[in-house]
PDB file of C-alpha atoms and ligand atoms in Angstrom:
ATOM      1  CA  MET A  12     193.800 193.706 122.333  1.00 69.00           C
ATOM      2  CA  THR A  13     196.621 193.080 119.855  1.00 78.00           C
ATOM      3  CA  LYS A  14     196.303 189.756 118.047  1.00 95.00           C
ATOM      4  CA  THR A  15     199.757 188.287 117.723  1.00 97.00           C
ATOM      5  CA  LEU A  16     201.091 185.366 115.707  1.00 98.00           C
ATOM      6  CA  ILE A  17     204.542 183.892 116.286  1.00 98.00           C
ATOM      7  CA  VAL A  18     206.029 181.970 113.370  1.00 98.00           C
ATOM      8  CA  TYR A  19     209.397 180.329 113.905  1.00 98.00           C
ATOM      9  CA  TYR A  20     211.788 177.840 112.386  1.00 98.00           C
ATOM     10  CA  SER A  21     214.054 175.741 114.597  1.00 98.00           C
ATOM     11  CA  ARG A  22     216.403 172.892 113.653  1.00 97.00           C
ATOM     12  CA  THR A  23     217.675 172.036 117.146  1.00 97.00           C
ATOM     13  CA  ASN A  24     214.947 173.640 119.303  1.00 98.00           C
ATOM     14  CA  HIS A  25     216.859 176.715 120.577  1.00 98.00           C
ATOM     15  CA  THR A  26     214.586 179.094 118.675  1.00 98.00           C
ATOM     16  CA  GLN A  27     211.587 177.047 119.780  1.00 98.00           C
ATOM     17  CA  LYS A  28     212.519 177.694 123.428  1.00 98.00           C
ATOM     18  CA  VAL A  29     212.514 181.469 122.881  1.00 98.00           C
ATOM     19  CA  ALA A  30     209.331 181.326 120.763  1.00 98.00           C
ATOM     20  CA  GLU A  31     207.460 179.512 123.527  1.00 98.00           C
ATOM     21  CA  LEU A  32     208.563 181.982 126.197  1.00 97.00           C
ATOM     22  CA  ILE A  33     207.419 184.933 124.049  1.00 98.00           C
ATOM     23  CA  ALA A  34     204.106 183.147 123.329  1.00 97.00           C
ATOM     24  CA  GLN A  35     203.475 182.639 127.058  1.00 96.00           C
ATOM     25  CA  GLY A  36     204.260 186.303 127.743  1.00 95.00           C
ATOM     26  CA  VAL A  37     202.024 187.819 125.073  1.00 94.00           C
ATOM     27  CA  GLY A  38     199.337 185.130 124.746  1.00 94.00           C
ATOM     28  CA  ALA A  39     200.135 184.683 121.061  1.00 96.00           C
ATOM     29  CA  ASN A  40     199.247 181.904 118.653  1.00 97.00           C
ATOM     30  CA  ILE A  41     202.304 180.022 117.542  1.00 98.00           C
ATOM     31  CA  GLU A  42     203.273 178.095 114.410  1.00 98.00           C
ATOM     32  CA  ARG A  43     206.445 176.175 113.621  1.00 98.00           C
ATOM     33  CA  ILE A  44     207.780 176.056 110.060  1.00 98.00           C
ATOM     34  CA  LEU A  45     208.666 172.492 109.072  1.00 98.00           C
ATOM     35  CA  ASP A  46     211.131 171.340 106.426  1.00 97.00           C
ATOM     36  CA  VAL A  47     210.091 169.059 103.592  1.00 96.00           C
ATOM     37  CA  THR A  48     213.460 167.295 103.549  1.00 87.00           C
ATOM     38  CA  SER A  49     215.714 166.365 106.470  1.00 92.00           C
ATOM     39  CA  ARG A  50     218.516 168.685 107.641  1.00 95.00           C
ATOM     40  CA  GLU A  51     219.889 166.049 110.036  1.00 94.00           C
ATOM     41  CA  GLY A  52     223.560 165.166 110.468  1.00 95.00           C
ATOM     42  CA  ALA A  53     226.736 166.539 108.910  1.00 96.00           C
ATOM     43  CA  PHE A  54     225.300 166.602 105.385  1.00 95.00           C
ATOM     44  CA  GLY A  55     222.212 168.499 106.587  1.00 95.00           C
ATOM     45  CA  TYR A  56     224.442 170.997 108.402  1.00 96.00           C
ATOM     46  CA  MET A  57     226.622 171.633 105.353  1.00 96.00           C
ATOM     47  CA  LEU A  58     223.660 171.917 102.990  1.00 95.00           C
ATOM     48  CA  SER A  59     221.944 174.352 105.370  1.00 97.00           C
ATOM     49  CA  GLY A  60     225.032 176.538 105.745  1.00 97.00           C
ATOM     50  CA  GLN A  61     225.581 176.670 101.993  1.00 97.00           C
ATOM     51  CA  GLN A  62     221.931 177.430 101.131  1.00 96.00           C
ATOM     52  CA  ALA A  63     221.864 180.201 103.740  1.00 97.00           C
ATOM     53  CA  MET A  64     225.116 181.737 102.514  1.00 97.00           C
ATOM     54  CA  LEU A  65     223.750 181.815  98.945  1.00 97.00           C
ATOM     55  CA  GLN A  66     220.474 183.297 100.295  1.00 95.00           C
ATOM     56  CA  ARG A  67     218.426 180.490  98.790  1.00 96.00           C
ATOM     57  CA  PRO A  68     214.921 179.545  99.963  1.00 95.00           C
ATOM     58  CA  GLY A  69     214.296 176.035 101.370  1.00 95.00           C
ATOM     59  CA  ARG A  70     211.327 173.723 100.774  1.00 96.00           C
ATOM     60  CA  ILE A  71     208.786 173.922 103.624  1.00 98.00           C
ATOM     61  CA  GLN A  72     205.516 172.218 104.497  1.00 98.00           C
ATOM     62  CA  PRO A  73     202.222 174.166 104.154  1.00 98.00           C
ATOM     63  CA  VAL A  74     201.458 176.455 107.112  1.00 98.00           C
ATOM     64  CA  LYS A  75     198.099 176.720 108.886  1.00 97.00           C
ATOM     65  CA  ALA A  76     197.837 180.253 110.316  1.00 98.00           C
ATOM     66  CA  ASP A  77     196.943 183.258 108.140  1.00 98.00           C
ATOM     67  CA  PRO A  78     199.041 186.313 109.180  1.00 98.00           C
ATOM     68  CA  SER A  79     196.444 188.691 107.710  1.00 98.00           C
ATOM     69  CA  HIS A  80     194.207 187.793 110.690  1.00 97.00           C
ATOM     70  CA  TYR A  81     196.816 189.192 113.107  1.00 97.00           C
ATOM     71  CA  ASP A  82     197.902 192.736 114.046  1.00 97.00           C
ATOM     72  CA  LEU A  83     201.471 191.624 114.624  1.00 97.00           C
ATOM     73  CA  THR A  84     203.508 188.734 113.187  1.00 98.00           C
ATOM     74  CA  ILE A  85     206.660 187.839 115.123  1.00 98.00           C
ATOM     75  CA  LEU A  86     209.220 185.945 113.041  1.00 98.00           C
ATOM     76  CA  GLY A  87     211.912 183.831 114.727  1.00 98.00           C
ATOM     77  CA  ALA A  88     214.784 181.897 113.149  1.00 98.00           C
ATOM     78  CA  PRO A  89     218.320 180.663 113.832  1.00 98.00           C
ATOM     79  CA  VAL A  90     221.307 182.444 112.264  1.00 98.00           C
ATOM     80  CA  TRP A  91     222.911 180.270 109.594  1.00 98.00           C
ATOM     81  CA  SER A  92     226.125 181.489 107.919  1.00 98.00           C
ATOM     82  CA  TRP A  93     225.457 185.008 109.294  1.00 97.00           C
ATOM     83  CA  SER A  94     222.216 184.888 107.323  1.00 97.00           C
ATOM     84  CA  LEU A  95     218.532 184.076 107.390  1.00 97.00           C
ATOM     85  CA  SER A  96     217.842 180.335 107.421  1.00 97.00           C
ATOM     86  CA  PRO A  97     216.295 179.147 104.102  1.00 97.00           C
ATOM     87  CA  PRO A  98     213.014 177.772 105.566  1.00 98.00           C
ATOM     88  CA  MET A  99     212.196 181.202 107.082  1.00 98.00           C
ATOM     89  CA  ARG A 100     213.219 182.878 103.815  1.00 98.00           C
ATOM     90  CA  SER A 101     210.640 180.710 101.954  1.00 98.00           C
ATOM     91  CA  TYR A 102     207.955 181.473 104.520  1.00 98.00           C
ATOM     92  CA  VAL A 103     208.477 185.241 104.297  1.00 98.00           C
ATOM     93  CA  ILE A 104     208.548 185.232 100.485  1.00 98.00           C
ATOM     94  CA  ALA A 105     205.183 183.414 100.436  1.00 98.00           C
ATOM     95  CA  GLN A 106     203.439 185.293 103.258  1.00 98.00           C
ATOM     96  CA  LYS A 107     204.898 188.820 103.432  1.00 98.00           C
ATOM     97  CA  HIS A 108     201.960 190.468 101.634  1.00 98.00           C
ATOM     98  CA  LYS A 109     199.782 189.363 104.594  1.00 98.00           C
ATOM     99  CA  PHE A 110     201.910 190.969 107.333  1.00 98.00           C
ATOM    100  CA  LYS A 111     200.631 194.106 109.103  1.00 97.00           C
ATOM    101  CA  ARG A 112     203.299 194.790 111.740  1.00 97.00           C
ATOM    102  CA  VAL A 113     206.377 192.623 112.225  1.00 98.00           C
ATOM    103  CA  ALA A 114     208.897 191.925 114.995  1.00 98.00           C
ATOM    104  CA  PHE A 115     211.950 189.662 114.691  1.00 98.00           C
ATOM    105  CA  PHE A 116     213.945 187.393 116.969  1.00 98.00           C
ATOM    106  CA  CYS A 117     216.817 185.016 116.359  1.00 98.00           C
ATOM    107  CA  THR A 118     219.104 182.589 118.144  1.00 98.00           C
ATOM    108  CA  GLU A 119     222.769 182.185 117.254  1.00 98.00           C
ATOM    109  CA  GLY A 120     226.054 180.676 118.389  1.00 98.00           C
ATOM    110  CA  ALA A 121     227.629 184.094 118.828  1.00 97.00           C
ATOM    111  CA  SER A 122     227.004 186.507 115.949  1.00 97.00           C
ATOM    112  CA  GLY A 123     225.124 187.313 112.748  1.00 97.00           C
ATOM    113  CA  GLY A 124     221.791 188.426 114.205  1.00 98.00           C
ATOM    114  CA  ALA A 125     222.069 192.038 113.019  1.00 98.00           C
ATOM    115  CA  ARG A 126     222.702 190.877 109.442  1.00 98.00           C
ATOM    116  CA  LEU A 127     219.791 188.413 109.634  1.00 98.00           C
ATOM    117  CA  PHE A 128     217.479 191.214 110.827  1.00 98.00           C
ATOM    118  CA  ARG A 129     218.549 193.428 107.892  1.00 98.00           C
ATOM    119  CA  GLN A 130     217.820 190.574 105.468  1.00 97.00           C
ATOM    120  CA  LEU A 131     214.405 189.980 107.066  1.00 98.00           C
ATOM    121  CA  GLN A 132     213.562 193.684 106.985  1.00 98.00           C
ATOM    122  CA  THR A 133     214.450 193.899 103.279  1.00 97.00           C
ATOM    123  CA  LEU A 134     212.507 190.727 102.477  1.00 97.00           C
ATOM    124  CA  CYS A 135     209.400 191.826 104.446  1.00 97.00           C
ATOM    125  CA  GLY A 136     209.619 195.427 103.236  1.00 97.00           C
ATOM    126  CA  LYS A 137     208.772 196.487 106.799  1.00 97.00           C
ATOM    127  CA  THR A 138     210.654 197.926 109.746  1.00 98.00           C
ATOM    128  CA  PRO A 139     210.284 195.682 112.819  1.00 98.00           C
ATOM    129  CA  VAL A 140     208.647 197.143 115.921  1.00 97.00           C
ATOM    130  CA  ALA A 141     211.231 195.242 117.995  1.00 98.00           C
ATOM    131  CA  THR A 142     214.096 192.779 117.611  1.00 98.00           C
ATOM    132  CA  LEU A 143     215.606 190.211 119.964  1.00 98.00           C
ATOM    133  CA  GLU A 144     218.941 188.403 119.540  1.00 98.00           C
ATOM    134  CA  VAL A 145     219.701 185.463 121.861  1.00 98.00           C
ATOM    135  CA  THR A 146     223.011 183.568 121.954  1.00 98.00           C
ATOM    136  CA  GLU A 147     223.475 179.900 122.839  1.00 98.00           C
ATOM    137  CA  GLY A 148     225.384 181.070 125.943  1.00 98.00           C
ATOM    138  CA  GLU A 149     222.386 183.108 127.112  1.00 98.00           C
ATOM    139  CA  LEU A 150     220.102 180.128 126.483  1.00 97.00           C
ATOM    140  CA  LYS A 151     222.331 177.883 128.606  1.00 97.00           C
ATOM    141  CA  SER A 152     222.716 180.364 131.468  1.00 97.00           C
ATOM    142  CA  GLY A 153     219.028 181.399 131.427  1.00 93.00           C
ATOM    143  CA  ASP A 154     220.040 185.061 130.898  1.00 92.00           C
ATOM    144  CA  TYR A 155     217.727 185.267 127.879  1.00 96.00           C
ATOM    145  CA  ALA A 156     214.596 185.483 130.054  1.00 96.00           C
ATOM    146  CA  SER A 157     215.142 189.172 130.922  1.00 96.00           C
ATOM    147  CA  LYS A 158     215.827 190.006 127.242  1.00 97.00           C
ATOM    148  CA  VAL A 159     212.576 188.272 126.294  1.00 98.00           C
ATOM    149  CA  GLN A 160     210.687 190.382 128.871  1.00 97.00           C
ATOM    150  CA  GLU A 161     212.214 193.562 127.397  1.00 97.00           C
ATOM    151  CA  PHE A 162     211.157 192.440 123.888  1.00 97.00           C
ATOM    152  CA  ILE A 163     207.604 191.761 125.121  1.00 97.00           C
ATOM    153  CA  GLN A 164     207.492 195.280 126.635  1.00 96.00           C
ATOM    154  CA  GLN A 165     208.537 196.776 123.301  1.00 95.00           C
ATOM    155  CA  ILE A 166     205.845 194.960 121.324  1.00 94.00           C
ATOM    156  CA  SER A 167     203.117 195.481 123.915  1.00 90.00           C
ATOM    157  CA  GLY A 168     202.362 199.002 122.620  1.00 78.00           C
ATOM    158  CA  VAL A 169     201.476 197.774 119.134  1.00 73.00           C
ATOM    159  CA  THR A 170     197.767 198.027 118.332  1.00 49.00           C
ATOM    160  CA  THR A 171     195.654 197.711 115.200  1.00 43.00           C
ATOM    161  CA  SER A 172     195.030 201.461 115.131  1.00 42.00           C
ATOM    162  CA  ALA A 173     198.784 202.014 114.985  1.00 47.00           C
ATOM    163  CA  VAL A 174     199.034 200.130 111.680  1.00 48.00           C
ATOM    164  CA  PRO A 175     199.514 202.744 108.926  1.00 48.00           C
ATOM    165  CA  GLN A 176     196.960 202.515 106.094  1.00 42.00           C
ATOM    166  CA  SER A 177     199.752 202.091 103.530  1.00 42.00           C
ATOM    167  CA  GLU A 178     200.735 198.827 105.252  1.00 42.00           C
ATOM    168  CA  HIS A 179     197.208 197.431 104.702  1.00 38.00           C
ATOM    169  CA  LYS A 180     197.710 197.435 100.928  1.00 36.00           C
ATOM    170  CA  GLY A 181     197.547 194.057  99.313  1.00 32.00           C
ATOM    171  CA  LEU A 182     195.446 192.397 102.024  1.00 26.00           C
TER     172      LEU A 182
HETATM  173  C1  FMN B   4     224.188 175.520 109.165  1.00 62.36           C
HETATM  174  C2  FMN B   4     224.397 176.347 110.388  1.00 62.36           C
HETATM  175  C3  FMN B   4     225.079 177.559 110.302  1.00 62.36           C
HETATM  176  C4  FMN B   4     225.244 178.361 111.446  1.00 62.36           C
HETATM  177  N1  FMN B   4     225.840 179.584 111.313  1.00 62.36           N
HETATM  178  C5  FMN B   4     225.970 180.384 112.415  1.00 62.36           C
HETATM  179  C6  FMN B   4     226.509 181.694 112.300  1.00 62.36           C
HETATM  180  O1  FMN B   4     226.857 182.188 111.223  1.00 62.36           O
HETATM  181  N2  FMN B   4     226.636 182.435 113.445  1.00 62.36           N
HETATM  182  C7  FMN B   4     226.279 181.956 114.673  1.00 62.36           C
HETATM  183  O2  FMN B   4     226.451 182.668 115.658  1.00 62.36           O
HETATM  184  N3  FMN B   4     225.730 180.723 114.798  1.00 62.36           N
HETATM  185  C8  FMN B   4     225.544 179.928 113.711  1.00 62.36           C
HETATM  186  N4  FMN B   4     224.957 178.694 113.828  1.00 62.36           N
HETATM  187  C9  FMN B   4     224.475 178.280 115.149  1.00 62.36           C
HETATM  188  C10 FMN B   4     222.957 178.479 115.271  1.00 62.36           C
HETATM  189  O3  FMN B   4     222.577 179.796 114.900  1.00 62.36           O
HETATM  190  C11 FMN B   4     222.505 178.286 116.733  1.00 62.36           C
HETATM  191  O4  FMN B   4     222.906 177.021 117.196  1.00 62.36           O
HETATM  192  C12 FMN B   4     220.997 178.450 116.868  1.00 62.36           C
HETATM  193  O5  FMN B   4     220.683 178.692 118.213  1.00 62.36           O
HETATM  194  C13 FMN B   4     220.267 177.197 116.406  1.00 62.36           C
HETATM  195  O6  FMN B   4     218.888 177.394 116.571  1.00 62.36           O
HETATM  196  P1  FMN B   4     217.820 176.204 116.450  1.00 62.36           P
HETATM  197  O7  FMN B   4     218.180 175.204 117.532  1.00 62.36           O
HETATM  198  O8  FMN B   4     216.522 176.851 116.718  1.00 62.36           O
HETATM  199  O9  FMN B   4     217.934 175.601 115.099  1.00 62.36           O
HETATM  200  C14 FMN B   4     224.777 177.898 112.711  1.00 62.36           C
HETATM  201  C15 FMN B   4     224.114 176.660 112.778  1.00 62.36           C
HETATM  202  C16 FMN B   4     223.902 175.900 111.639  1.00 62.36           C
HETATM  203  C17 FMN B   4     223.142 174.599 111.732  1.00 62.36           C
END
Protein backbone atom coordinates (compact mmCIF):
# COMPACT_ATOMS: atom_id res chain seq x y z
CA MET A 1 0.00 0.00 0.00
CA THR A 2 1.24 3.50 -0.82
CA LYS A 3 2.32 5.46 2.25
CA THR A 4 1.19 9.03 1.79
CA LEU A 5 2.01 12.21 3.69
CA ILE A 6 0.05 15.42 3.22
CA VAL A 7 1.85 18.62 4.19
CA TYR A 8 -0.07 21.86 3.91
CA TYR A 9 0.03 25.50 4.89
CA SER A 10 -3.18 27.43 5.52
CA ARG A 11 -3.67 30.97 6.83
CA THR A 12 -7.48 31.04 6.85
CA ASN A 13 -8.25 27.29 6.79
CA HIS A 14 -9.40 26.93 3.15
CA THR A 15 -6.41 24.75 2.27
CA GLN A 16 -6.89 22.86 5.53
CA LYS A 17 -10.42 21.90 4.42
CA VAL A 18 -9.12 20.39 1.17
CA ALA A 19 -6.17 18.71 2.94
CA GLU A 20 -8.50 16.98 5.39
CA LEU A 21 -10.80 15.71 2.65
CA ILE A 22 -7.83 14.27 0.71
CA ALA A 23 -6.47 12.70 3.93
CA GLN A 24 -9.81 11.00 4.61
CA GLY A 25 -9.93 9.69 1.04
CA VAL A 26 -6.42 8.23 0.90
CA GLY A 27 -5.82 7.43 4.59
CA ALA A 28 -2.77 9.69 4.65
CA ASN A 29 -0.84 11.18 7.54
CA ILE A 30 -1.20 14.91 7.66
CA GLU A 31 0.97 17.78 8.90
CA ARG A 32 0.27 21.50 8.99
CA ILE A 33 3.10 24.00 8.49
CA LEU A 34 2.98 26.72 11.15
CA ASP A 35 4.38 30.24 10.96
CA VAL A 36 6.86 31.54 13.51
CA THR A 37 5.44 35.06 13.35
CA SER A 38 1.82 36.17 12.96
CA ARG A 39 0.32 36.90 9.52
CA GLU A 40 -2.89 38.29 11.07
CA GLY A 41 -4.66 41.47 9.98
CA ALA A 42 -3.96 43.99 7.23
CA PHE A 43 -0.23 44.17 7.97
CA GLY A 44 0.05 40.36 7.85
CA TYR A 45 -1.82 40.31 4.53
CA MET A 46 0.42 42.94 2.95
CA LEU A 47 3.62 41.34 4.24
CA SER A 48 2.49 37.94 2.95
CA GLY A 49 1.60 39.27 -0.50
CA GLN A 50 4.92 41.10 -0.81
CA GLN A 51 7.05 38.16 0.38
CA ALA A 52 5.25 35.83 -2.03
CA MET A 53 5.65 38.21 -4.97
CA LEU A 54 9.40 38.45 -4.28
CA GLN A 55 9.52 34.63 -3.94
CA ARG A 56 10.99 34.85 -0.45
CA PRO A 57 10.84 32.02 2.10
CA GLY A 58 9.01 32.58 5.42
CA ARG A 59 10.03 31.48 8.92
CA ILE A 60 8.27 28.26 9.97
CA GLN A 61 8.16 26.07 13.06
CA PRO A 62 9.95 22.68 13.04
CA VAL A 63 7.95 19.88 11.38
CA LYS A 64 7.46 16.38 12.80
CA ALA A 65 6.96 14.01 9.85
CA ASP A 66 9.89 12.76 7.75
CA PRO A 67 8.89 12.64 4.03
CA SER A 68 11.59 10.04 3.31
CA HIS A 69 9.37 7.51 5.15
CA TYR A 70 6.59 8.03 2.58
CA ASP A 71 6.12 6.92 -1.05
CA LEU A 72 4.20 10.07 -1.89
CA THR A 73 4.26 13.58 -0.39
CA ILE A 74 1.26 15.77 -1.24
CA LEU A 75 1.96 19.49 -0.84
CA GLY A 76 -0.91 21.96 -0.40
CA ALA A 77 -0.79 25.76 -0.14
CA PRO A 78 -2.82 28.89 -0.86
CA VAL A 79 -1.97 31.08 -3.87
CA TRP A 80 -0.48 34.39 -2.74
CA SER A 81 0.28 37.05 -5.37
CA TRP A 82 -0.03 34.38 -8.11
CA SER A 83 2.81 32.60 -6.33
CA LEU A 84 3.77 29.99 -3.78
CA SER A 85 3.18 31.13 -0.20
CA PRO A 86 6.49 31.71 1.67
CA PRO A 87 5.92 29.14 4.47
CA MET A 88 5.50 26.34 1.89
CA ARG A 89 8.54 27.65 -0.01
CA SER A 90 10.63 27.29 3.20
CA TYR A 91 9.29 23.80 3.84
CA VAL A 92 10.12 22.58 0.32
CA ILE A 93 13.61 24.11 0.37
CA ALA A 94 14.36 22.26 3.63
CA GLN A 95 12.72 18.92 2.83
CA LYS A 96 12.83 18.41 -0.96
CA HIS A 97 15.78 15.99 -0.87
CA LYS A 98 13.52 13.61 1.11
CA PHE A 99 10.64 13.53 -1.40
CA LYS A 100 10.08 10.39 -3.50
CA ARG A 101 6.93 11.20 -5.49
CA VAL A 102 5.03 14.47 -5.17
CA ALA A 103 1.51 15.75 -5.89
CA PHE A 104 0.33 19.35 -5.46
CA PHE A 105 -2.89 21.11 -4.55
CA CYS A 106 -3.75 24.73 -3.92
CA THR A 107 -6.65 26.98 -3.01
CA GLU A 108 -7.10 30.45 -4.48
CA GLY A 109 -9.53 33.34 -4.85
CA ALA A 110 -9.72 32.87 -8.60
CA SER A 111 -6.36 32.38 -10.32
CA GLY A 112 -2.63 31.73 -10.00
CA GLY A 113 -2.66 27.99 -9.32
CA ALA A 114 -0.90 27.02 -12.56
CA ARG A 115 1.95 29.43 -11.80
CA LEU A 116 2.20 28.15 -8.21
CA PHE A 117 2.44 24.56 -9.50
CA ARG A 118 5.26 25.54 -11.89
CA GLN A 119 7.14 27.19 -9.01
CA LEU A 120 6.64 24.10 -6.81
CA GLN A 121 7.77 21.77 -9.59
CA THR A 122 10.94 23.81 -10.14
CA LEU A 123 11.65 24.01 -6.41
CA CYS A 124 11.07 20.26 -5.84
CA GLY A 125 12.87 19.25 -9.04
CA LYS A 126 10.07 16.72 -9.60
CA THR A 127 7.05 16.44 -11.85
CA PRO A 128 3.86 15.98 -9.79
CA VAL A 129 1.84 12.81 -10.29
CA ALA A 130 -1.31 14.95 -9.99
CA THR A 131 -2.40 18.52 -9.29
CA LEU A 132 -5.60 20.00 -7.88
CA GLU A 133 -6.67 23.66 -7.98
CA VAL A 134 -9.67 24.72 -5.87
CA THR A 135 -11.22 28.20 -5.89
CA GLU A 136 -12.96 29.91 -2.97
CA GLY A 137 -16.20 29.71 -5.01
CA GLU A 138 -15.88 25.93 -5.29
CA LEU A 139 -15.18 25.70 -1.55
CA LYS A 140 -18.33 27.69 -0.77
CA SER A 141 -20.58 25.77 -3.17
CA GLY A 142 -19.13 22.35 -2.21
CA ASP A 143 -18.20 21.70 -5.88
CA TYR A 144 -14.63 20.91 -4.83
CA ALA A 145 -15.57 17.46 -3.49
CA SER A 146 -15.78 15.88 -6.97
CA LYS A 147 -12.43 17.47 -7.96
CA VAL A 148 -10.87 16.02 -4.81
CA GLN A 149 -12.19 12.55 -5.74
CA GLU A 150 -10.66 12.89 -9.22
CA PHE A 151 -7.31 13.90 -7.65
CA ILE A 152 -7.45 10.89 -5.31
CA GLN A 153 -8.07 8.61 -8.32
CA GLN A 154 -5.02 10.05 -10.07
CA ILE A 155 -2.70 9.48 -7.11
CA SER A 156 -4.10 6.05 -6.24
CA GLY A 157 -1.92 4.34 -8.88
CA VAL A 158 1.32 5.53 -7.30
CA THR A 159 3.32 2.75 -5.65
CA THR A 160 6.82 2.40 -4.25
CA SER A 161 7.87 0.22 -7.17
CA ALA A 162 6.91 3.03 -9.53
CA VAL A 163 9.48 5.36 -7.96
CA PRO A 164 12.42 5.62 -10.41
CA GLN A 165 15.81 4.76 -8.87
CA SER A 166 17.18 8.18 -9.85
CA GLU A 167 14.59 9.80 -7.56
CA HIS A 168 15.95 7.82 -4.57
CA LYS A 169 19.27 9.67 -4.75
CA GLY A 170 20.10 11.71 -1.71
CA LEU A 171 17.93 9.74 0.72
C1 LIG B 1 -1.49 37.75 0.74
C2 LIG B 1 -2.51 37.07 -0.11
C3 LIG B 1 -2.40 37.09 -1.50
C4 LIG B 1 -3.34 36.42 -2.30
N1 LIG B 1 -3.16 36.39 -3.65
C5 LIG B 1 -4.05 35.70 -4.43
C6 LIG B 1 -3.84 35.58 -5.83
O1 LIG B 1 -2.86 36.05 -6.41
N2 LIG B 1 -4.78 34.90 -6.56
C7 LIG B 1 -5.90 34.36 -5.99
O2 LIG B 1 -6.72 33.80 -6.71
N3 LIG B 1 -6.10 34.44 -4.65
C8 LIG B 1 -5.20 35.07 -3.85
N4 LIG B 1 -5.38 35.12 -2.49
C9 LIG B 1 -6.53 34.41 -1.92
C10 LIG B 1 -6.11 33.06 -1.33
O3 LIG B 1 -5.37 32.29 -2.27
C11 LIG B 1 -7.35 32.22 -0.96
O4 LIG B 1 -8.17 32.94 -0.08
C12 LIG B 1 -6.95 30.88 -0.35
O5 LIG B 1 -8.04 30.00 -0.43
C13 LIG B 1 -6.55 31.05 1.11
O6 LIG B 1 -6.22 29.79 1.63
P1 LIG B 1 -6.01 29.52 3.19
O7 LIG B 1 -7.33 29.85 3.85
O8 LIG B 1 -5.70 28.08 3.28
O9 LIG B 1 -4.93 30.41 3.68
C14 LIG B 1 -4.46 35.77 -1.69
C15 LIG B 1 -4.56 35.78 -0.29
C16 LIG B 1 -3.60 36.39 0.50
C17 LIG B 1 -3.72 36.34 2.01
